[in-house]
XYZ file of C-alpha atoms in Angstrom:
506
model
C -15.941 76.920 -32.451
C -18.879 79.307 -31.019
C -22.157 78.468 -30.949
C -24.857 80.368 -33.313
C -26.431 83.027 -31.349
C -29.993 82.709 -33.617
C -31.243 80.775 -36.487
C -31.358 83.586 -38.948
C -27.625 84.776 -37.670
C -26.260 81.049 -38.742
C -28.321 80.868 -41.544
C -26.730 84.336 -42.783
C -23.153 83.290 -41.591
C -23.902 80.054 -43.926
C -23.836 77.228 -41.230
C -27.055 75.701 -41.433
C -25.758 72.036 -41.103
C -24.937 73.452 -37.197
C -28.403 74.098 -36.596
C -29.924 70.915 -37.621
C -27.678 69.198 -35.978
C -28.722 71.063 -32.570
C -32.181 70.569 -33.599
C -32.079 66.798 -33.726
C -30.572 66.563 -30.761
C -33.511 68.028 -29.082
C -36.079 66.438 -31.295
C -34.721 63.002 -30.154
C -34.463 64.154 -26.393
C -38.066 65.105 -26.148
C -39.307 62.069 -28.325
C -37.673 59.702 -25.647
C -39.554 61.105 -22.600
C -42.741 61.032 -24.486
C -42.420 57.488 -25.089
C -41.419 56.855 -21.070
C -44.196 58.143 -20.490
C -46.521 56.204 -22.795
C -45.057 53.453 -21.622
C -45.709 53.819 -17.536
C -49.277 54.712 -18.386
C -49.838 51.815 -20.622
C -48.124 49.650 -17.715
C -49.942 51.181 -14.877
C -53.569 50.218 -17.480
C -52.271 46.389 -17.825
C -51.890 45.765 -14.189
C -48.279 45.167 -14.084
C -47.357 45.228 -10.455
C -45.326 47.755 -8.777
C -41.775 46.951 -7.118
C -41.563 45.505 -3.692
C -40.315 47.429 -0.757
C -37.182 46.084 0.959
C -38.286 47.211 4.552
C -40.300 43.873 4.992
C -38.106 41.496 3.032
C -34.535 40.255 2.460
C -34.179 39.591 6.687
C -33.422 36.845 8.949
C -35.753 35.541 11.416
C -34.595 33.678 14.604
C -36.989 31.641 16.756
C -36.686 28.463 19.179
C -38.811 25.519 18.590
C -42.258 25.251 19.403
C -42.968 29.284 19.034
C -45.116 30.983 16.100
C -43.587 32.967 13.502
C -45.311 35.455 11.394
C -43.592 37.084 7.997
C -45.239 40.218 6.509
C -44.836 41.057 2.639
C -46.458 44.387 1.434
C -46.829 44.534 -2.811
C -48.074 47.457 -4.141
C -49.773 47.708 -7.594
C -50.675 44.231 -7.896
C -54.091 43.862 -10.192
C -56.133 40.666 -9.991
C -54.913 39.343 -12.586
C -51.534 38.949 -11.125
C -50.592 35.679 -9.069
C -49.176 36.461 -5.582
C -47.416 32.831 -4.305
C -45.418 32.142 -0.869
C -42.813 29.399 -1.021
C -40.360 27.362 1.275
C -36.590 26.241 -0.079
C -35.386 23.670 3.103
C -31.926 24.441 4.178
C -30.762 21.213 2.669
C -32.305 18.555 -0.201
C -34.176 21.195 -2.244
C -32.676 23.785 -4.855
C -35.948 25.041 -6.094
C -38.796 27.040 -3.827
C -41.786 24.605 -2.526
C -45.505 25.748 -3.475
C -47.115 26.567 0.153
C -49.961 29.333 -1.070
C -50.786 30.583 -4.636
C -53.376 32.952 -5.123
C -54.953 34.272 -8.635
C -57.748 36.677 -8.851
C -60.238 34.992 -6.018
C -58.757 31.639 -6.755
C -56.943 30.520 -3.505
C -54.671 27.273 -3.342
C -52.836 25.878 -0.184
C -50.314 22.828 0.025
C -50.040 22.497 3.313
C -52.160 22.958 6.678
C -49.308 23.940 9.100
C -49.274 27.928 7.902
C -51.959 30.146 7.868
C -52.377 33.034 5.187
C -54.217 36.229 5.312
C -53.988 39.107 2.840
C -55.281 42.726 2.978
C -56.890 43.474 -0.734
C -53.598 42.435 -2.395
C -51.392 44.785 -0.622
C -49.985 43.253 2.823
C -49.936 39.246 2.657
C -49.000 37.428 5.993
C -47.701 33.972 6.175
C -47.998 32.373 10.157
C -45.604 29.098 11.462
C -47.552 27.655 14.194
C -45.187 25.841 16.875
C -42.219 26.359 14.352
C -40.042 22.753 14.286
C -36.490 22.192 13.329
C -37.889 21.028 9.588
C -39.012 24.598 9.273
C -35.416 26.349 8.956
C -35.032 27.736 5.727
C -35.887 30.471 3.307
C -39.189 31.642 2.514
C -40.408 34.029 -0.356
C -42.943 35.953 -1.425
C -43.364 35.932 -5.104
C -45.228 38.120 -7.834
C -46.130 37.054 -11.313
C -47.347 39.529 -13.821
C -50.039 38.335 -15.608
C -49.012 40.404 -19.281
C -45.133 40.865 -18.960
C -44.675 37.092 -17.165
C -42.257 39.373 -14.909
C -41.473 37.681 -11.588
C -40.522 39.951 -8.543
C -39.853 37.698 -4.842
C -38.782 39.202 -1.277
C -36.699 36.437 0.776
C -37.207 35.392 4.445
C -34.868 33.052 6.038
C -35.956 31.400 8.800
C -33.301 30.061 11.740
C -35.155 27.839 14.424
C -33.288 27.093 17.160
C -33.432 23.716 19.313
C -31.789 22.040 21.935
C -29.292 19.519 21.686
C -30.268 15.936 21.062
C -28.362 12.503 20.439
C -29.902 10.250 18.266
C -27.574 6.905 18.945
C -23.862 6.256 17.774
C -22.833 4.999 14.337
C -22.480 2.471 13.003
C -26.151 1.227 13.657
C -26.537 -1.635 11.490
C -25.613 -4.954 11.164
C -23.106 -7.044 11.664
C -22.216 -4.175 14.225
C -25.495 -4.117 16.048
C -27.724 -6.904 17.099
C -31.446 -6.346 17.187
C -31.695 -7.644 21.150
C -28.724 -5.180 22.296
C -29.300 -1.763 20.156
C -26.508 0.149 22.484
C -23.837 -2.910 21.459
C -21.784 -2.206 19.051
C -19.511 -5.003 18.156
C -16.236 -5.141 16.323
C -13.953 -7.807 15.197
C -10.522 -8.127 16.793
C -7.329 -6.216 15.197
C -9.755 -4.441 12.713
C -10.116 -0.230 12.937
C -13.344 0.724 14.638
C -14.366 4.336 14.408
C -17.630 5.670 16.424
C -19.746 8.835 15.725
C -21.785 10.575 17.638
C -25.106 11.451 15.963
C -25.608 14.984 18.068
C -27.410 17.572 16.714
C -28.897 20.855 18.002
C -28.887 24.628 16.959
C -26.434 26.309 18.014
C -24.444 23.542 16.787
C -22.673 21.759 20.001
C -19.430 20.874 21.075
C -19.385 17.224 21.050
C -16.758 15.078 22.995
C -15.937 11.145 23.772
C -14.732 10.014 27.100
C -14.952 6.601 29.063
C -18.257 6.164 31.056
C -18.623 7.716 34.715
C -16.878 5.314 36.958
C -14.090 3.709 34.675
C -10.276 4.600 35.768
C -9.279 3.770 32.122
C -8.457 6.136 29.494
C -8.841 6.199 25.861
C -6.769 4.285 23.465
C -4.844 7.945 22.949
C -4.053 7.792 26.501
C -6.376 11.066 26.790
C -9.292 11.399 29.254
C -11.387 13.048 26.021
C -11.283 13.384 22.392
C -13.058 16.417 21.820
C -14.476 15.216 18.234
C -17.536 13.531 17.235
C -15.283 10.692 15.894
C -13.529 8.719 17.995
C -11.095 5.880 16.426
C -9.969 2.943 17.834
C -6.959 1.457 15.712
C -6.185 -2.564 16.062
C -9.126 -2.961 18.339
C -8.431 -5.571 21.517
C -10.230 -7.092 24.015
C -8.448 -4.589 26.090
C -10.844 -1.395 24.629
C -14.032 -3.077 25.344
C -16.483 -1.199 27.451
C -18.518 1.689 27.992
C -17.897 4.706 26.485
C -19.533 7.965 26.300
C -20.689 10.143 23.938
C -21.703 14.106 25.208
C -22.781 17.179 23.611
C -23.185 20.398 24.840
C -24.464 24.294 23.526
C -22.204 26.019 25.874
C -22.268 26.263 29.788
C -25.941 25.990 31.503
C -27.628 25.891 28.077
C -28.181 22.699 26.880
C -26.299 19.264 26.873
C -27.328 15.174 26.540
C -25.178 12.360 27.106
C -25.378 8.617 25.140
C -23.475 5.773 26.528
C -22.672 2.952 24.076
C -20.958 -0.687 24.800
C -18.295 -1.837 22.933
C -17.432 -5.393 22.533
C -14.588 -6.919 20.476
C -15.398 -10.314 18.818
C -12.100 -12.643 18.811
C -10.930 -16.042 18.223
C -11.638 -18.398 21.757
C -9.838 -17.189 24.557
C -9.504 -20.371 26.880
C -7.777 -21.018 30.270
C -7.134 -24.255 32.307
C -7.875 -24.622 35.941
C -4.876 -26.728 36.548
C -2.285 -27.394 33.646
C -0.416 -30.341 35.543
C -2.171 -32.339 37.425
C -1.028 -35.350 39.817
C -3.317 -38.149 40.928
C -2.215 -41.405 41.882
C -3.454 -44.669 40.083
C -7.323 -45.581 40.831
C -8.399 -42.153 41.244
C -10.909 -39.939 39.474
C -9.803 -36.984 36.968
C -11.542 -33.928 35.982
C -9.776 -31.133 33.149
C -11.943 -28.278 32.883
C -11.375 -26.013 29.955
C -12.720 -22.200 30.407
C -13.751 -21.260 27.316
C -14.446 -17.355 26.457
C -15.724 -16.773 23.078
C -17.238 -13.894 20.957
C -18.798 -14.604 18.897
C -20.842 -17.960 20.030
C -21.148 -20.883 18.767
C -17.358 -22.336 20.175
C -16.537 -26.034 19.156
C -14.369 -27.876 21.423
C -12.257 -30.990 21.103
C -10.163 -32.977 23.362
C -6.897 -35.011 22.258
C -4.711 -37.536 23.666
C -1.620 -36.897 22.454
C -2.507 -36.996 18.870
C -5.554 -39.098 19.278
C -8.639 -37.484 19.447
C -11.429 -38.209 21.862
C -15.283 -39.212 21.711
C -15.700 -38.112 25.283
C -15.922 -34.995 27.161
C -19.206 -32.339 27.620
C -18.837 -28.687 26.631
C -21.219 -25.886 27.479
C -20.718 -22.177 25.994
C -18.124 -21.106 28.505
C -16.589 -24.786 29.793
C -15.170 -28.215 28.603
C -15.201 -30.679 30.749
C -13.036 -34.025 30.180
C -13.352 -36.799 33.292
C -11.142 -39.927 33.437
C -13.754 -41.933 36.513
C -10.892 -44.601 36.912
C -6.720 -43.424 36.232
C -4.583 -46.334 35.219
C -0.706 -46.489 33.945
C -2.334 -45.886 30.245
C -4.263 -42.283 31.182
C -0.485 -40.713 32.306
C -0.164 -38.594 28.959
C -0.675 -35.282 27.717
C -4.245 -33.690 27.283
C -5.187 -31.017 24.824
C -8.293 -29.161 24.773
C -9.196 -27.400 20.781
C -11.321 -24.211 20.826
C -12.763 -23.120 17.787
C -15.126 -20.287 16.328
C -15.531 -18.798 13.087
C -12.447 -16.046 13.969
C -9.718 -18.978 15.116
C -8.684 -21.410 17.580
C -6.870 -21.648 20.599
C -6.163 -24.486 22.568
C -5.150 -25.469 26.619
C -2.918 -28.045 27.490
C -2.796 -30.547 30.304
C -0.772 -33.144 32.234
C -1.679 -36.088 33.819
C 1.356 -37.689 35.963
C 2.336 -39.527 38.942
C 5.373 -38.163 39.239
C 6.273 -36.977 43.141
C 5.856 -33.177 44.561
C 8.338 -31.183 44.968
C 9.728 -31.217 48.758
C 10.424 -27.924 50.698
C 14.080 -27.543 52.194
C 13.566 -25.873 55.904
C 17.258 -26.264 57.323
C 19.396 -22.815 57.831
C 21.685 -21.702 55.274
C 24.856 -21.478 58.053
C 25.804 -24.798 59.218
C 27.216 -24.810 63.055
C 29.930 -27.599 61.522
C 32.729 -26.472 59.582
C 32.654 -30.416 57.966
C 28.954 -31.847 58.263
C 25.513 -29.904 57.650
C 22.387 -31.591 58.563
C 19.401 -30.518 55.515
C 15.988 -30.936 57.010
C 12.848 -30.735 54.489
C 9.494 -31.338 53.935
C 7.291 -33.305 51.984
C 3.228 -33.652 51.507
C 2.546 -36.404 49.168
C -0.371 -37.282 47.408
C 0.259 -40.987 46.809
C 1.559 -42.596 49.849
C 0.827 -45.886 48.180
C 4.088 -45.523 45.535
C 7.364 -46.372 47.121
C 9.836 -43.395 46.434
C 13.543 -42.353 47.083
C 14.676 -38.781 47.590
C 18.171 -38.056 45.739
C 20.225 -35.076 47.180
C 23.078 -34.237 44.729
C 25.600 -31.293 46.711
C 28.773 -29.887 45.192
C 30.842 -27.142 46.590
C 30.396 -23.723 44.853
C 32.972 -21.461 42.970
C 32.477 -17.736 44.667
C 35.228 -16.103 42.106
C 34.203 -17.634 38.573
C 30.067 -17.653 40.434
C 29.563 -21.001 39.253
C 29.562 -24.905 40.076
C 33.238 -26.414 39.672
C 33.674 -29.690 37.527
C 33.401 -32.037 40.319
C 30.654 -34.925 40.403
C 27.713 -34.602 42.472
C 27.240 -36.971 45.462
C 24.040 -38.995 45.336
C 22.424 -39.881 48.868
C 19.453 -42.139 48.281
C 17.051 -42.750 51.114
C 13.618 -45.251 51.305
C 10.381 -43.521 51.892
C 8.471 -44.957 54.692
C 4.848 -43.770 54.745
C 4.477 -44.500 58.142
C 6.346 -41.455 59.386
C 5.527 -37.894 59.237
C 6.126 -36.031 56.406
C 9.262 -34.331 57.762
C 12.751 -35.968 56.710
C 16.689 -35.253 57.255
C 19.920 -36.431 56.278
C 23.628 -35.314 57.296
C 26.248 -34.838 54.771
C 29.812 -35.036 55.888
C 33.266 -34.688 54.646
C 32.961 -31.055 53.636
C 35.108 -28.313 53.634
C 35.026 -25.422 56.100
C 34.179 -21.937 55.120
C 32.619 -22.657 51.925
C 29.458 -23.014 50.031
C 27.321 -25.404 48.529
C 24.645 -25.794 46.331
C 22.139 -28.409 47.086
C 18.975 -30.381 44.591
C 16.798 -32.476 46.496
C 13.980 -34.238 44.230
C 11.989 -37.490 45.129
C 11.738 -40.181 42.584
C 8.970 -42.877 41.937
C 8.221 -45.479 39.475
C 6.626 -42.939 37.063
C 9.912 -40.382 37.154
C 11.871 -37.675 38.662
C 9.395 -35.080 40.572
C 10.138 -31.139 40.894
C 13.645 -30.489 41.923
C 14.425 -28.138 45.260
C 17.747 -26.067 44.925
C 19.374 -24.763 48.258
C 22.558 -23.379 49.307
C 24.533 -23.532 52.509
C 28.003 -22.560 53.864
C 29.757 -24.219 56.461
C 31.325 -22.732 59.647
C 34.928 -21.332 59.724
C 35.628 -22.387 63.218
C 34.069 -25.710 64.765
C 32.595 -24.441 68.408
C 34.006 -25.816 71.397
C 32.560 -28.555 73.256
C 31.706 -27.629 77.102
C 32.638 -29.095 80.051
C 29.957 -31.617 80.203
C 30.948 -32.934 76.903
C 34.671 -33.820 77.780
C 33.759 -37.152 79.270
C 31.330 -38.057 76.597
C 31.971 -41.313 74.662
C 33.597 -40.945 71.292
C 30.622 -40.809 68.715
C 30.748 -43.968 66.215
C 32.408 -43.312 62.936
C 30.468 -41.418 60.369
C 30.118 -42.043 56.521
C 30.031 -39.920 54.244
C 27.521 -38.933 51.246
C 28.900 -41.503 48.896
C 28.855 -44.082 51.580
C 32.573 -44.626 52.233
C 34.297 -43.764 55.776
C 35.539 -39.893 55.980
C 39.416 -39.021 55.984
C 39.108 -37.856 58.839
C 37.713 -40.872 60.573
C 40.519 -42.998 59.035
C 43.224 -41.036 60.408
C 41.804 -41.400 63.844
C 41.386 -44.869 63.939
C 44.864 -45.203 62.617
C 46.468 -42.948 65.275
C 44.497 -45.309 67.987
C 46.051 -48.467 66.470
C 49.590 -46.875 66.670
C 49.005 -45.682 70.063
C 48.057 -49.362 71.247
C 51.274 -50.655 69.236
C 53.630 -48.313 71.559
C 51.880 -49.264 74.589
C 52.938 -52.773 74.029
């Protein structure tokens, strides 16, 4: 439908409703524009603040610790009854802004002496932070409150404070892990899972890692040299994991670094070590049994037992317990036990006091020059020359094919000990097989029992060495006796042949 060319023309055409509709639209637009002008005038007259410019707000400021920082906020259209404020919202811990400065009319309030506030005729507002600290990191806002409409307008400034890396210790830092007298020593119980947390700070955030202390050749439990994390885990910790650990934090190459050392100690059940578990002493002598104690935590209690009987004697210190027998008697030859206990467990060490002989040492050659005999030589350092002893030798041919000993019984040779002789002994074994290997067991026996055994092997010759010319006219040696004390078969045959030859001559 075409619009009307004019009012009278439309009236003439009978379309008055459309004309009135157009006039209503224009009238509405004019009334709205007039209302906006009136509201703007009233707002200006009542002192509503103008919009804050974006050129000086909403930006991020980066500063080094110790420097000064200034924020500038520009406000237009602010009236005397309006309120202006600076607020601070820390990086963490506070959800709403904390008031730093507030001014309404001529009344101004400042809550912190660390800041300086200046305004220029309520248009340019300045806030200065002298010697910025890391705690100043956060968001600073300039806020304007209209006294009539109660509307709030604000701009934000984000402050980032850079500061060098610093390690404030290692966690855990509280008992029972740390003792007041040893702040850099952390204690863990054996077999528990230990966690060390390096408390490093800095902005920019530093790279933090763990390692063993300098000079230590030991690696971390994982087998690595470094652990690139603020947290170091030691699983099923043991005494082997004790030592000095180093936490190091760096802010890039050549910027800033810090190092912190901590000593890890592992508390455990007592660890005991005996200086000598088998003690050989002659009757009438003095004996001292010493048990070395490694106990953490202290104290550790040490008790001595003879067999199953608790002894009331014995003296102990933190790291050592002693049992002294001043004059050894026959009844003192026994088993002794030192039992050490702390709050984490119990350990013990065993001792045996004996009068049995010591072990001899065979010094013979393993190859015999003879086919059917061999001479054994040995040394014996005796601690008890007053007690009579006997040496016993058991020997047997060895079976090379089966790798074991034949089922034949051992032969025994007994020798009386003479304390007047030097500590060097020998005996000859007869009636041996040629080109054969023999196993020998040698030990001493006294009134207190059998001593430690010395095992030895030798091999007889395959061919007997021929006698030299100077030995042909030598007298015949006396008949030899075997290891069992009986005459050998070769000697018996020689005697029979001599008797037969004498009978033929007759």
